[in-house]
Coordinates of C-alpha atoms in Angstrom, one line a residue:
Chain A
M1 CA -57.5 -34.7 -13.5
K2 CA -61.1 -34.6 -14.3
L3 CA -62.9 -31.3 -14.4
R4 CA -66.7 -31.8 -14.8
L5 CA -68.5 -28.6 -15.9
D6 CA -72.2 -28.3 -16.5
L7 CA -72.9 -24.6 -16.3
R8 CA -75.5 -22.1 -17.2
M9 CA -75.0 -18.4 -16.7
A10 CA -76.6 -15.4 -18.2
L11 CA -74.1 -13.0 -19.8
D12 CA -74.8 -9.6 -21.4
R13 CA -75.5 -10.7 -24.9
F14 CA -76.1 -14.4 -24.6
D15 CA -76.2 -17.3 -22.1
L16 CA -73.1 -19.3 -21.4
Q17 CA -74.0 -22.9 -21.6
V18 CA -71.3 -25.4 -21.1
D19 CA -71.5 -29.2 -20.5
L20 CA -68.2 -31.0 -20.7
A21 CA -65.6 -33.1 -18.9
A22 CA -62.1 -31.7 -19.3
L23 CA -59.3 -34.3 -18.9
G24 CA -56.3 -32.0 -19.5
P25 CA -53.9 -31.8 -17.9
V26 CA -53.8 -28.6 -20.0
T27 CA -57.2 -27.7 -21.4
G28 CA -57.4 -24.7 -23.6
I29 CA -60.6 -22.6 -23.8
F30 CA -60.4 -21.1 -27.3
G31 CA -62.6 -18.5 -29.0
R32 CA -62.9 -14.9 -30.1
S33 CA -63.0 -12.2 -27.5
G34 CA -66.5 -11.9 -26.1
A35 CA -67.3 -15.6 -26.5
G36 CA -67.6 -16.1 -22.8
K37 CA -64.2 -17.6 -22.1
S38 CA -63.3 -15.4 -19.2
S39 CA -66.7 -15.7 -17.7
L40 CA -66.4 -19.4 -17.7
L41 CA -63.0 -19.2 -15.9
E42 CA -64.4 -16.8 -13.3
A43 CA -67.3 -19.1 -12.7
V44 CA -64.9 -21.9 -12.0
A45 CA -62.9 -19.6 -9.7
G46 CA -66.1 -18.8 -7.8
L47 CA -66.2 -15.2 -8.8
R48 CA -69.6 -15.4 -10.6
P49 CA -72.3 -15.9 -8.0
S50 CA -74.9 -16.1 -10.8
A51 CA -73.5 -19.3 -12.2
R52 CA -75.8 -22.3 -11.9
G53 CA -75.1 -26.0 -12.5
L54 CA -72.3 -28.2 -11.5
I55 CA -68.5 -27.7 -11.2
R56 CA -66.5 -30.7 -9.9
L57 CA -62.8 -31.1 -9.8
D58 CA -62.0 -34.8 -9.3
D59 CA -63.9 -35.6 -6.1
I60 CA -64.3 -32.0 -4.9
T61 CA -67.6 -30.3 -5.7
F62 CA -67.2 -26.5 -6.2
L63 CA -70.7 -25.9 -7.2
D64 CA -73.8 -28.0 -7.3
S65 CA -77.0 -25.9 -7.6
T66 CA -79.3 -28.9 -7.1
C67 CA -78.1 -29.5 -3.6
G68 CA -77.2 -25.8 -2.8
I69 CA -73.5 -26.3 -2.7
C70 CA -71.4 -23.3 -3.7
L71 CA -67.9 -23.1 -2.3
P72 CA -66.7 -19.5 -1.9
P73 CA -63.6 -18.7 -4.0
E74 CA -61.2 -18.9 -1.0
Q75 CA -62.2 -22.6 -0.5
R76 CA -61.8 -23.7 -4.1
S77 CA -58.0 -24.0 -4.1
V78 CA -57.5 -22.6 -7.6
G79 CA -54.7 -20.4 -8.8
Y80 CA -56.1 -17.6 -10.9
V81 CA -53.9 -15.6 -13.4
P82 CA -56.0 -12.8 -15.0
Q83 CA -55.1 -10.9 -18.1
H84 CA -53.6 -7.9 -16.4
G85 CA -51.8 -9.7 -13.6
L86 CA -53.7 -7.8 -10.8
L87 CA -50.7 -7.8 -8.5
F88 CA -51.2 -6.2 -5.1
P89 CA -49.6 -2.7 -5.5
H90 CA -48.8 -2.3 -1.8
L91 CA -46.7 -5.5 -1.7
D92 CA -43.3 -6.1 -3.2
V93 CA -42.8 -9.1 -5.5
R94 CA -41.9 -11.4 -2.7
G95 CA -45.0 -10.2 -0.7
N96 CA -47.1 -10.9 -3.8
L97 CA -45.6 -14.4 -4.3
L98 CA -46.2 -15.2 -0.6
S99 CA -49.7 -13.7 -0.5
G100 CA -51.3 -17.1 -1.1
S101 CA -48.8 -19.2 0.7
R102 CA -51.1 -20.0 3.7
R103 CA -52.9 -22.4 1.5
A104 CA -49.6 -24.0 0.5
R105 CA -48.7 -24.4 4.2
Q106 CA -52.1 -25.9 5.0
A107 CA -51.5 -28.4 2.1
G108 CA -48.3 -29.4 3.9
V109 CA -46.0 -27.8 1.3
D110 CA -42.8 -26.0 2.5
H111 CA -43.7 -22.6 1.1
E112 CA -40.1 -21.3 1.2
D113 CA -39.0 -24.2 -0.9
L114 CA -41.9 -23.7 -3.3
L115 CA -41.2 -20.0 -3.5
S116 CA -37.5 -20.5 -4.4
H117 CA -38.5 -23.3 -6.9
V118 CA -41.1 -21.1 -8.6
A119 CA -38.8 -18.1 -8.5
S120 CA -36.1 -20.0 -10.3
V121 CA -38.3 -21.5 -13.0
L122 CA -39.9 -18.1 -13.7
E123 CA -36.6 -16.3 -13.3
L124 CA -38.1 -14.0 -10.6
A125 CA -35.1 -13.9 -8.2
P126 CA -33.8 -10.5 -9.3
L127 CA -37.3 -9.0 -8.9
L128 CA -38.1 -10.1 -5.4
S129 CA -37.8 -6.7 -3.7
R130 CA -39.3 -4.7 -6.5
Y131 CA -42.8 -3.2 -6.4
P132 CA -45.4 -4.0 -9.1
A133 CA -45.4 -0.4 -10.4
T134 CA -41.8 -0.7 -11.4
L135 CA -42.2 -4.0 -13.3
S136 CA -42.6 -4.4 -17.1
G137 CA -45.7 -6.1 -18.5
G138 CA -43.9 -9.4 -19.0
E139 CA -42.4 -9.3 -15.5
R140 CA -45.8 -8.6 -14.0
Q141 CA -47.4 -11.6 -15.8
R142 CA -44.5 -13.8 -14.6
V143 CA -45.1 -12.6 -11.0
A144 CA -48.8 -13.2 -11.3
L145 CA -48.2 -16.7 -12.5
G146 CA -45.7 -17.2 -9.7
R147 CA -48.2 -16.0 -7.1
A148 CA -50.8 -18.4 -8.3
L149 CA -48.3 -21.3 -8.3
C150 CA -47.0 -20.4 -4.8
S151 CA -50.5 -21.0 -3.4
A152 CA -50.1 -24.6 -4.3
P153 CA -53.4 -24.7 -6.2
D154 CA -55.3 -27.9 -7.3
L155 CA -56.2 -26.2 -10.5
L156 CA -54.5 -23.3 -12.5
L157 CA -56.8 -20.9 -14.3
L158 CA -55.0 -18.8 -16.8
D159 CA -57.0 -16.1 -18.5
E160 CA -55.1 -15.0 -21.6
P161 CA -52.0 -14.4 -19.4
L162 CA -50.0 -13.3 -22.4
S163 CA -52.6 -11.2 -24.3
A164 CA -51.8 -7.9 -22.7
L165 CA -48.3 -8.2 -24.1
D166 CA -47.0 -7.4 -27.6
L167 CA -46.4 -10.3 -29.9
P168 CA -42.6 -10.7 -29.6
L169 CA -42.9 -10.7 -25.8
R170 CA -45.8 -13.2 -26.0
R171 CA -43.6 -15.5 -28.0
R172 CA -40.8 -15.1 -25.5
L173 CA -43.0 -16.0 -22.6
L174 CA -44.6 -19.0 -24.3
P175 CA -41.7 -21.2 -23.4
V176 CA -41.9 -20.0 -19.8
L177 CA -45.4 -21.3 -19.7
Q178 CA -44.3 -24.6 -21.3
K179 CA -41.6 -24.8 -18.6
V180 CA -44.3 -24.4 -15.9
C181 CA -46.3 -27.2 -17.5
E182 CA -43.3 -29.4 -17.7
E183 CA -41.1 -28.7 -14.7
L184 CA -43.5 -27.6 -12.0
A185 CA -45.9 -30.4 -13.0
G186 CA -46.0 -32.9 -10.2
S187 CA -44.0 -30.9 -7.6
I188 CA -46.9 -29.0 -6.0
G189 CA -49.2 -29.8 -3.1
R190 CA -51.9 -32.4 -3.1
L191 CA -51.2 -33.3 -6.6
A192 CA -47.5 -34.3 -6.1
G193 CA -46.6 -36.8 -8.8
H194 CA -49.3 -35.5 -11.2
P195 CA -49.2 -32.7 -13.6
I196 CA -50.9 -29.5 -12.4
P197 CA -54.3 -29.3 -14.3
M198 CA -54.8 -26.1 -16.1
L199 CA -57.5 -24.2 -17.8
F200 CA -55.9 -21.9 -20.3
V201 CA -58.1 -19.3 -22.0
S202 CA -56.7 -17.9 -25.2
H203 CA -57.7 -16.6 -28.6
D204 CA -54.3 -17.3 -30.1
P205 CA -54.2 -20.6 -32.1
T206 CA -50.4 -20.7 -31.7
E207 CA -50.5 -20.6 -28.0
V208 CA -53.1 -23.3 -27.7
Q209 CA -51.3 -25.6 -30.1
A210 CA -48.0 -25.2 -28.2
L211 CA -49.5 -25.6 -24.7
C212 CA -52.7 -27.5 -24.6
D213 CA -53.5 -31.2 -24.6
E214 CA -57.1 -30.5 -25.6
I215 CA -59.1 -27.5 -26.4
V216 CA -62.7 -26.4 -26.0
V217 CA -64.0 -23.9 -28.5
L218 CA -66.6 -21.4 -27.4
R219 CA -68.7 -19.3 -29.6
D220 CA -71.4 -16.9 -28.2
G221 CA -71.5 -19.0 -25.0
D222 CA -71.8 -22.4 -26.6
V223 CA -69.2 -25.2 -27.0
I224 CA -68.8 -25.8 -30.7
A225 CA -65.9 -28.2 -30.6
H226 CA -63.8 -30.1 -28.1
G227 CA -60.7 -32.3 -28.7
E228 CA -57.1 -32.4 -29.7
P229 CA -55.9 -28.9 -30.5
R230 CA -54.5 -29.3 -34.0
R231 CA -57.4 -31.4 -35.2
V232 CA -60.0 -29.1 -33.7
L233 CA -58.3 -25.9 -35.0
R234 CA -58.5 -27.3 -38.6
D235 CA -62.2 -27.9 -38.3
P236 CA -63.6 -25.4 -40.8
K237 CA -65.9 -23.7 -38.3
V238 CA -63.1 -23.3 -35.8
Y239 CA -60.5 -22.3 -38.4
A240 CA -62.8 -19.4 -39.4
L241 CA -62.5 -18.1 -35.8
A242 CA -58.8 -18.1 -36.0
G243 CA -58.8 -16.3 -39.3
E244 CA -58.6 -12.8 -37.9
D245 CA -55.2 -13.1 -36.4
G246 CA -54.0 -15.7 -39.0
F247 CA -53.3 -19.3 -38.3
E248 CA -49.9 -20.7 -37.6
N249 CA -49.0 -24.3 -37.9
V250 CA -47.1 -25.2 -34.8
I251 CA -44.7 -28.1 -35.1
P252 CA -42.2 -29.4 -32.5
A253 CA -38.7 -29.5 -33.8
R254 CA -35.1 -29.7 -32.8
V255 CA -32.0 -27.7 -33.9
S256 CA -29.9 -30.1 -36.0
H257 CA -27.0 -27.7 -36.8
H258 CA -26.3 -24.1 -37.7
A259 CA -24.9 -23.1 -41.1
G260 CA -23.9 -19.5 -41.4
G261 CA -27.0 -17.3 -41.1
T262 CA -29.3 -20.3 -41.3
S263 CA -30.2 -23.1 -39.0
V264 CA -31.3 -26.6 -40.0
L265 CA -34.1 -28.0 -37.9
A266 CA -35.0 -31.7 -37.7
L267 CA -38.7 -32.4 -37.7
G268 CA -39.9 -35.5 -35.9
R269 CA -38.1 -38.8 -36.2
S270 CA -38.3 -39.2 -40.0
G271 CA -35.2 -37.3 -40.9
L272 CA -37.1 -34.4 -42.4
E273 CA -35.2 -31.2 -42.3
L274 CA -36.2 -27.5 -42.7
K275 CA -34.0 -24.5 -43.1
T276 CA -34.8 -21.3 -41.2
F277 CA -33.0 -18.1 -40.4
R278 CA -30.5 -18.7 -37.6
A279 CA -32.2 -19.8 -34.3
A280 CA -31.0 -18.7 -30.9
Q281 CA -31.0 -22.2 -29.6
E282 CA -28.0 -24.5 -29.6
P283 CA -27.9 -27.7 -31.7
G284 CA -29.8 -30.4 -29.9
E285 CA -32.2 -28.0 -28.2
S286 CA -35.9 -28.4 -29.0
L287 CA -38.2 -25.6 -30.0
Y288 CA -41.5 -24.8 -31.6
L289 CA -41.6 -24.0 -35.3
A290 CA -44.6 -21.9 -36.5
I291 CA -45.5 -21.5 -40.1
P292 CA -48.4 -19.3 -41.1
S293 CA -51.0 -21.2 -43.2
N294 CA -51.1 -18.5 -45.8
E295 CA -47.3 -18.4 -46.4
I296 CA -47.0 -21.9 -47.7
L297 CA -47.0 -22.5 -51.5
I298 CA -48.3 -25.7 -53.1
A299 CA -46.8 -27.1 -56.2
T300 CA -47.9 -30.2 -58.0
E301 CA -44.4 -30.8 -59.5
R302 CA -41.1 -30.3 -57.8
P303 CA -40.2 -26.6 -58.5
S304 CA -36.7 -25.6 -59.4
G305 CA -34.9 -22.3 -59.7
I306 CA -36.7 -20.7 -56.8
S307 CA -35.4 -18.8 -53.8
A308 CA -37.4 -20.6 -51.2
R309 CA -35.1 -22.7 -49.0
N310 CA -37.5 -25.6 -48.4
V311 CA -39.4 -27.8 -50.8
L312 CA -41.0 -30.7 -48.9
V313 CA -43.0 -33.6 -50.2
A314 CA -46.4 -34.1 -48.6
S315 CA -49.7 -35.8 -49.3
I316 CA -53.1 -34.1 -49.1
T317 CA -55.4 -35.5 -46.5
R318 CA -58.4 -33.1 -46.8
V319 CA -59.6 -30.2 -48.9
E320 CA -62.2 -28.0 -47.2
N321 CA -63.9 -24.7 -47.8
V322 CA -63.8 -22.1 -45.1
D323 CA -65.4 -18.7 -45.4
G324 CA -64.7 -18.3 -49.1
R325 CA -61.2 -19.7 -48.8
C326 CA -59.9 -23.2 -49.2
L327 CA -58.1 -25.1 -46.5
I328 CA -55.8 -27.9 -47.5
S329 CA -54.5 -30.3 -44.9
A330 CA -51.2 -32.0 -45.8
L331 CA -49.2 -34.6 -44.1
L332 CA -45.4 -34.5 -44.2
A333 CA -44.7 -37.6 -42.2
D334 CA -46.8 -39.9 -40.0
D335 CA -45.2 -38.7 -36.8
L336 CA -45.8 -35.0 -37.5
P337 CA -49.0 -33.0 -37.1
E338 CA -50.8 -32.1 -40.3
L339 CA -50.1 -28.8 -41.9
A340 CA -52.9 -26.4 -42.8
V341 CA -52.3 -24.5 -46.1
E342 CA -54.6 -21.7 -47.1
V343 CA -55.3 -21.2 -50.8
T344 CA -58.1 -19.5 -52.8
E345 CA -61.4 -21.2 -53.5
V346 CA -60.6 -21.9 -57.1
T347 CA -57.0 -23.2 -56.6
P348 CA -57.9 -26.9 -55.9
D349 CA -60.0 -27.1 -59.1
E350 CA -57.3 -25.5 -61.2
L351 CA -54.4 -27.6 -59.9
G352 CA -56.6 -30.7 -59.4
L353 CA -55.8 -30.9 -55.7
D354 CA -57.6 -33.7 -53.9
A355 CA -57.2 -36.0 -50.9
G356 CA -54.4 -38.5 -51.5
L357 CA -52.5 -36.4 -54.0
Q358 CA -48.7 -36.0 -53.5
I359 CA -47.7 -32.4 -53.6
Y360 CA -44.7 -30.2 -52.8
L361 CA -44.9 -27.6 -50.1
V362 CA -42.7 -24.6 -50.7
I363 CA -41.7 -22.7 -47.5
K364 CA -39.4 -19.7 -47.3
A365 CA -36.9 -19.6 -44.5
A366 CA -38.4 -16.2 -43.5
S367 CA -41.8 -17.7 -43.1
C368 CA -40.6 -20.0 -40.3
R369 CA -41.0 -18.4 -36.9
I370 CA -39.2 -20.0 -34.0
Y371 CA -40.6 -20.0 -30.4
G372 CA -38.2 -21.0 -27.8
G373 CA -38.6 -24.4 -26.4
T374 CA -37.1 -26.3 -23.5
R375 CA -33.9 -28.4 -23.4
S376 CA -34.8 -32.0 -24.3
Chain B
M1 CA -58.2 30.4 26.4
L2 CA -56.4 27.1 26.9
E3 CA -59.7 25.7 28.3
I4 CA -61.5 26.6 25.0
L5 CA -58.7 25.1 22.9
L6 CA -58.6 21.8 24.9
L7 CA -62.4 21.5 24.9
T8 CA -62.5 22.1 21.1
L9 CA -59.8 19.5 20.5
Q10 CA -61.5 17.0 22.8
V11 CA -64.9 17.5 21.2
A12 CA -63.5 17.3 17.6
S13 CA -61.3 14.2 18.4
L14 CA -64.2 12.3 20.0
A15 CA -66.5 13.2 17.1
T16 CA -63.9 12.1 14.5
V17 CA -63.2 8.8 16.3
G18 CA -66.9 8.2 16.7
V19 CA -67.6 8.9 13.0
L20 CA -64.7 7.0 11.5
V21 CA -65.8 3.4 12.1
P22 CA -69.4 3.8 10.9
S23 CA -68.0 5.8 7.9
V24 CA -65.7 3.0 6.9
V25 CA -68.5 0.4 7.1
L26 CA -71.0 2.7 5.4
G27 CA -68.5 3.9 2.8
Y28 CA -67.5 0.4 1.9
A29 CA -71.1 -0.8 1.6
L30 CA -72.0 2.2 -0.6
A31 CA -68.9 1.7 -2.8
R32 CA -69.2 -2.0 -3.3
F33 CA -72.7 -3.3 -2.8
E34 CA -76.1 -2.8 -4.3
F35 CA -78.9 -3.1 -1.7
P36 CA -82.4 -1.8 -1.3
G37 CA -82.5 1.6 0.2
K38 CA -79.0 2.4 -0.8
R39 CA -79.9 5.8 -2.4
L40 CA -82.1 6.7 0.6
I41 CA -79.2 6.0 3.0
S42 CA -76.8 7.9 0.9
A43 CA -79.2 10.9 0.7
V44 CA -79.9 10.9 4.5
V45 CA -76.2 10.7 5.4
G46 CA -75.5 13.5 2.9
L47 CA -78.3 15.8 4.3
P48 CA -76.1 17.7 6.9
L49 CA -73.9 18.8 4.0
V50 CA -76.8 20.7 2.3
L51 CA -79.0 21.8 5.3
P52 CA -78.4 24.9 7.4
P53 CA -76.4 23.6 10.4
T54 CA -78.9 25.3 12.7
A55 CA -81.7 23.2 11.1
V56 CA -79.7 20.0 11.8
G57 CA -79.2 21.3 15.3
F58 CA -82.9 21.9 15.8
L59 CA -83.7 18.4 14.4
L60 CA -81.3 16.9 17.0
L61 CA -82.9 19.1 19.7
R62 CA -86.4 17.7 18.8
L63 CA -85.1 14.2 18.8
L64 CA -83.5 14.6 22.3
A65 CA -86.2 16.8 23.8
V66 CA -88.0 15.4 26.8
D67 CA -91.0 14.4 24.7
G68 CA -88.9 13.5 21.6
P69 CA -88.2 10.0 20.2
L70 CA -84.9 9.8 22.2
G71 CA -86.2 11.9 25.1
R72 CA -86.9 10.9 28.7
H73 CA -90.7 10.2 28.1
T74 CA -90.0 7.7 25.3
L75 CA -86.8 6.0 26.6
G76 CA -87.8 6.1 30.2
L77 CA -84.3 7.5 31.1
D78 CA -82.6 10.8 30.6
L79 CA -79.5 10.6 28.3
G80 CA -78.4 13.9 29.7
I81 CA -76.9 15.1 26.5
L82 CA -78.4 18.5 25.8
L83 CA -76.4 21.5 26.9
T84 CA -73.3 19.4 27.8
W85 CA -70.0 18.7 26.0
K86 CA -71.6 15.4 24.8
A87 CA -74.1 17.4 22.8
A88 CA -71.2 19.3 21.2
V89 CA -69.6 16.0 20.2
L90 CA -72.9 14.7 18.8
A91 CA -73.4 17.9 16.7
A92 CA -69.8 17.8 15.4
A93 CA -70.1 14.1 14.6
V94 CA -73.4 14.5 12.7
M95 CA -72.1 17.5 10.7
S96 CA -68.8 15.9 9.7
L97 CA -70.3 12.4 8.9
P98 CA -71.2 13.2 5.3
L99 CA -67.8 14.6 4.5
V100 CA -66.0 11.6 6.0
V101 CA -68.4 9.0 4.4
R102 CA -68.0 10.7 1.0
T103 CA -64.2 10.7 1.1
V104 CA -64.1 7.1 2.4
R105 CA -66.5 6.0 -0.3
V106 CA -64.5 7.6 -3.1
T107 CA -61.3 6.0 -1.7
F108 CA -62.9 2.5 -1.7
E109 CA -64.3 3.1 -5.2
S110 CA -60.9 3.9 -6.5
I111 CA -59.6 0.5 -5.6
D112 CA -60.0 -2.1 -8.3
P113 CA -62.6 -4.7 -7.0
Q114 CA -60.8 -7.3 -9.1
L115 CA -57.9 -7.1 -6.6
E116 CA -60.4 -8.3 -4.0
H117 CA -61.5 -11.1 -6.3
M118 CA -57.8 -12.0 -6.7
A119 CA -57.3 -12.1 -2.9
R120 CA -60.3 -14.4 -2.5
T121 CA -58.9 -16.9 -5.0
L122 CA -55.6 -16.9 -3.0
G123 CA -57.5 -18.1 0.1
Y124 CA -58.6 -14.9 1.9
G125 CA -62.1 -14.7 3.3
P126 CA -64.1 -11.5 2.8
V127 CA -63.0 -9.9 6.2
E128 CA -59.3 -10.9 5.7
T129 CA -59.5 -9.5 2.1
F130 CA -60.7 -6.2 3.6
L131 CA -58.1 -6.0 6.3
R132 CA -55.1 -7.2 4.2
I133 CA -55.8 -5.7 0.8
V134 CA -58.5 -2.9 0.9
L135 CA -57.4 -1.2 4.1
P136 CA -53.7 -0.9 3.3
L137 CA -54.5 0.4 -0.2
S138 CA -56.8 3.1 1.2
V139 CA -54.6 4.3 4.1
R140 CA -54.0 7.7 2.4
G141 CA -57.7 8.3 1.7
L142 CA -58.7 7.3 5.2
V143 CA -56.2 9.7 6.7
A144 CA -57.4 12.4 4.4
A145 CA -61.0 11.7 5.4
T146 CA -60.0 11.8 9.1
I147 CA -58.4 15.2 8.7
L148 CA -61.3 16.5 6.8
G149 CA -63.8 15.3 9.4
F150 CA -61.6 16.6 12.3
T151 CA -61.4 20.1 10.8
R152 CA -65.1 20.1 10.0
A153 CA -65.7 19.2 13.7
V154 CA -63.4 21.9 14.9
G155 CA -65.3 24.5 12.9
E156 CA -68.8 23.4 13.8
F157 CA -70.9 26.2 15.1
G158 CA -74.6 26.2 14.1
A159 CA -75.7 22.8 15.2
T160 CA -73.4 23.0 18.3
V161 CA -74.9 26.2 19.7
T162 CA -78.4 24.9 19.1
I163 CA -78.1 21.7 21.2
A164 CA -75.0 22.4 23.4
G165 CA -75.4 26.1 23.8
N166 CA -72.4 28.5 24.2
I167 CA -71.6 28.1 27.9
P168 CA -68.1 29.4 28.8
G169 CA -66.1 26.6 30.5
R170 CA -68.6 23.9 29.6
T171 CA -69.7 23.9 26.0
Q172 CA -67.9 26.9 24.5
T173 CA -65.7 25.8 21.6
L174 CA -63.3 27.8 19.4
A175 CA -66.0 28.6 16.9
S176 CA -68.6 29.8 19.4
A177 CA -66.0 31.6 21.5
I178 CA -64.9 33.7 18.5
F179 CA -68.6 34.5 17.9
S180 CA -69.2 35.6 21.5
A181 CA -66.0 37.7 21.7
Q182 CA -66.9 39.5 18.5
Q183 CA -70.5 40.0 19.7
V184 CA -69.4 41.7 23.0
G185 CA -66.7 43.8 21.2
D186 CA -63.8 42.0 22.8
H187 CA -61.6 42.2 19.6
R188 CA -58.4 41.2 21.4
T189 CA -59.8 37.8 22.4
A190 CA -61.4 37.4 19.0
H191 CA -58.1 38.0 17.3
L192 CA -56.3 35.6 19.6
L193 CA -58.8 32.9 19.0
M194 CA -58.7 33.5 15.3
I195 CA -54.9 33.0 15.3
V196 CA -55.3 29.7 17.2
A197 CA -57.9 28.6 14.6
L198 CA -55.6 29.6 11.8
L199 CA -52.6 27.6 13.2
L200 CA -54.8 24.6 13.7
G201 CA -56.0 24.9 10.1
L202 CA -52.5 25.3 8.8
V203 CA -51.3 22.1 10.6
A204 CA -54.3 20.2 9.1
I205 CA -53.6 21.4 5.6
W206 CA -49.9 20.7 6.0
V207 CA -50.6 17.1 7.1
A208 CA -53.1 16.6 4.3
E209 CA -50.7 18.0 1.7
S210 CA -47.9 15.8 2.8
L211 CA -50.1 12.9 1.9
G212 CA -50.0 14.0 -1.7
P213 CA -48.7 11.8 -4.5
G214 CA -45.3 10.3 -4.0
T215 CA -45.1 10.4 -0.3
A216 CA -47.5 7.9 1.1
L217 CA -46.3 4.4 2.0
G218 CA -46.6 2.5 -1.2
N219 CA -45.3 5.2 -3.4
S220 CA -42.2 6.0 -1.4
Q221 CA -41.3 2.4 -1.4
Q222 CA -41.9 2.2 -5.1
A223 CA -39.8 5.3 -5.7
R224 CA -37.0 3.7 -3.7
S225 CA -37.0 0.6 -5.7
R226 CA -37.1 2.7 -8.9
R227 CA -33.9 4.4 -7.7
T228 CA -32.1 1.1 -7.0
E229 CA -33.1 -0.1 -10.4
S230 CA -31.6 2.7 -12.3

């Protein structure tokens, strides 16, 4: 896909000013709350009449102020999933899922087929006759996502779909979103054969690393970075934004085997292994491993006699200062993303840490969080 | 007696039906949109609520008088409203309009406008959004507004006697008949009419109460699915 945005819009505290071309298929819009992320999404959906400029998805122009084009929301063919689901309270889950199906029919999609496919991927079948008031927060968000998908949209707009949920639930739903990206990609509507393009608003670095192909970082209405998620997130000015909630390194991994209360995960193709507390996944299944940047220790010599289960050899690629802290980027293997390690400002000088140096990363099994993945 | 009751019900029903559609349009506009003159319109519509009904009646009388803005001299034809049952309907409608508009407006304001945005992104135009999302969600409030408007119309007296008079068999409604009976000392008739009014009021309150929480459409369905869940 190619989503071309050149937007200006006055918000309460600042002006939103965005000029970019998103290639996706999954583009994250990242930034602190109040940075203008949701307003940007609403402008794309057509819910912000004050937006001026240009919005073009592939060859369809949603908005072009210079020639007075402004498609109303109902003609934009977007699937919008807001933070709080906004299910229709007078319709049951099935009614909600079918509420946008006319567009699917007009696009020549068999909407019953699509409904059963979406219901199976999102595990909604047992909920179909329930009413929104009786659903839990996680169920509501799944239905809201399902409703958007059942309308066979050309573009999915997800506005922090997981943020209203508590952290454990968020982590459980993350793989559901991955599944949507992977399994539903290419089976819907006009875009059959291509992945469904998605704008995914989030302030959670873990989510965007796990889901997005590229991210756009907003601060006070301006784009301050745009690119590959892991690289952008380690940019000092972006890293500072993630600081509040902490930053987790997200690495794709696969369960190698279980051993008692621990699991051994294989990282990448280089034979690197990492021990964690026992994962729920079966050997052979893939998952995402998340390690907080401030829970990794650095040693310049191989430590011994310590309780930490993992000591991995890595080489430093960058040393940067961020907000009075020091951010060290370290590479475990060429086919793995760099890890960010946070230390104090004075640590690099004391230990003589510098780019190119070989170091040992000490990681406790308890510091490794596992987010379910999909079967490979 | 039956004649009075039937005329009263006919006048109140027609007034309510006539008021409902403009109230829904006006209530929705006031609840959702900002437009020039919004406060003025809101104030004018609300006036009958705070004015003495006889003052409203007199105002209508001046409007419809032969030389008034809606009279024979201005329009070139006689609307033939004054001192007929049509005048009673007009008086009841004008007097119940503010109550109905207010209730409808509050009902619409209680619906999250984001739900309407959501519907738009799912492919519904503005009118379809109103019909498929807003109306079903406001059924209870609209029924409540209708009952309120109807009972207000049944009880209308001041404006009605001013423009429709109190002519037995032609424009005498329950409210004006009770007044007449009491004035001439016919307490038996006054009692009887009072009991009829009481029964009418009780039915209206009973219907309104049965619309309370947990009984309207959406909620009863939700309660049912909650039961099947447990």
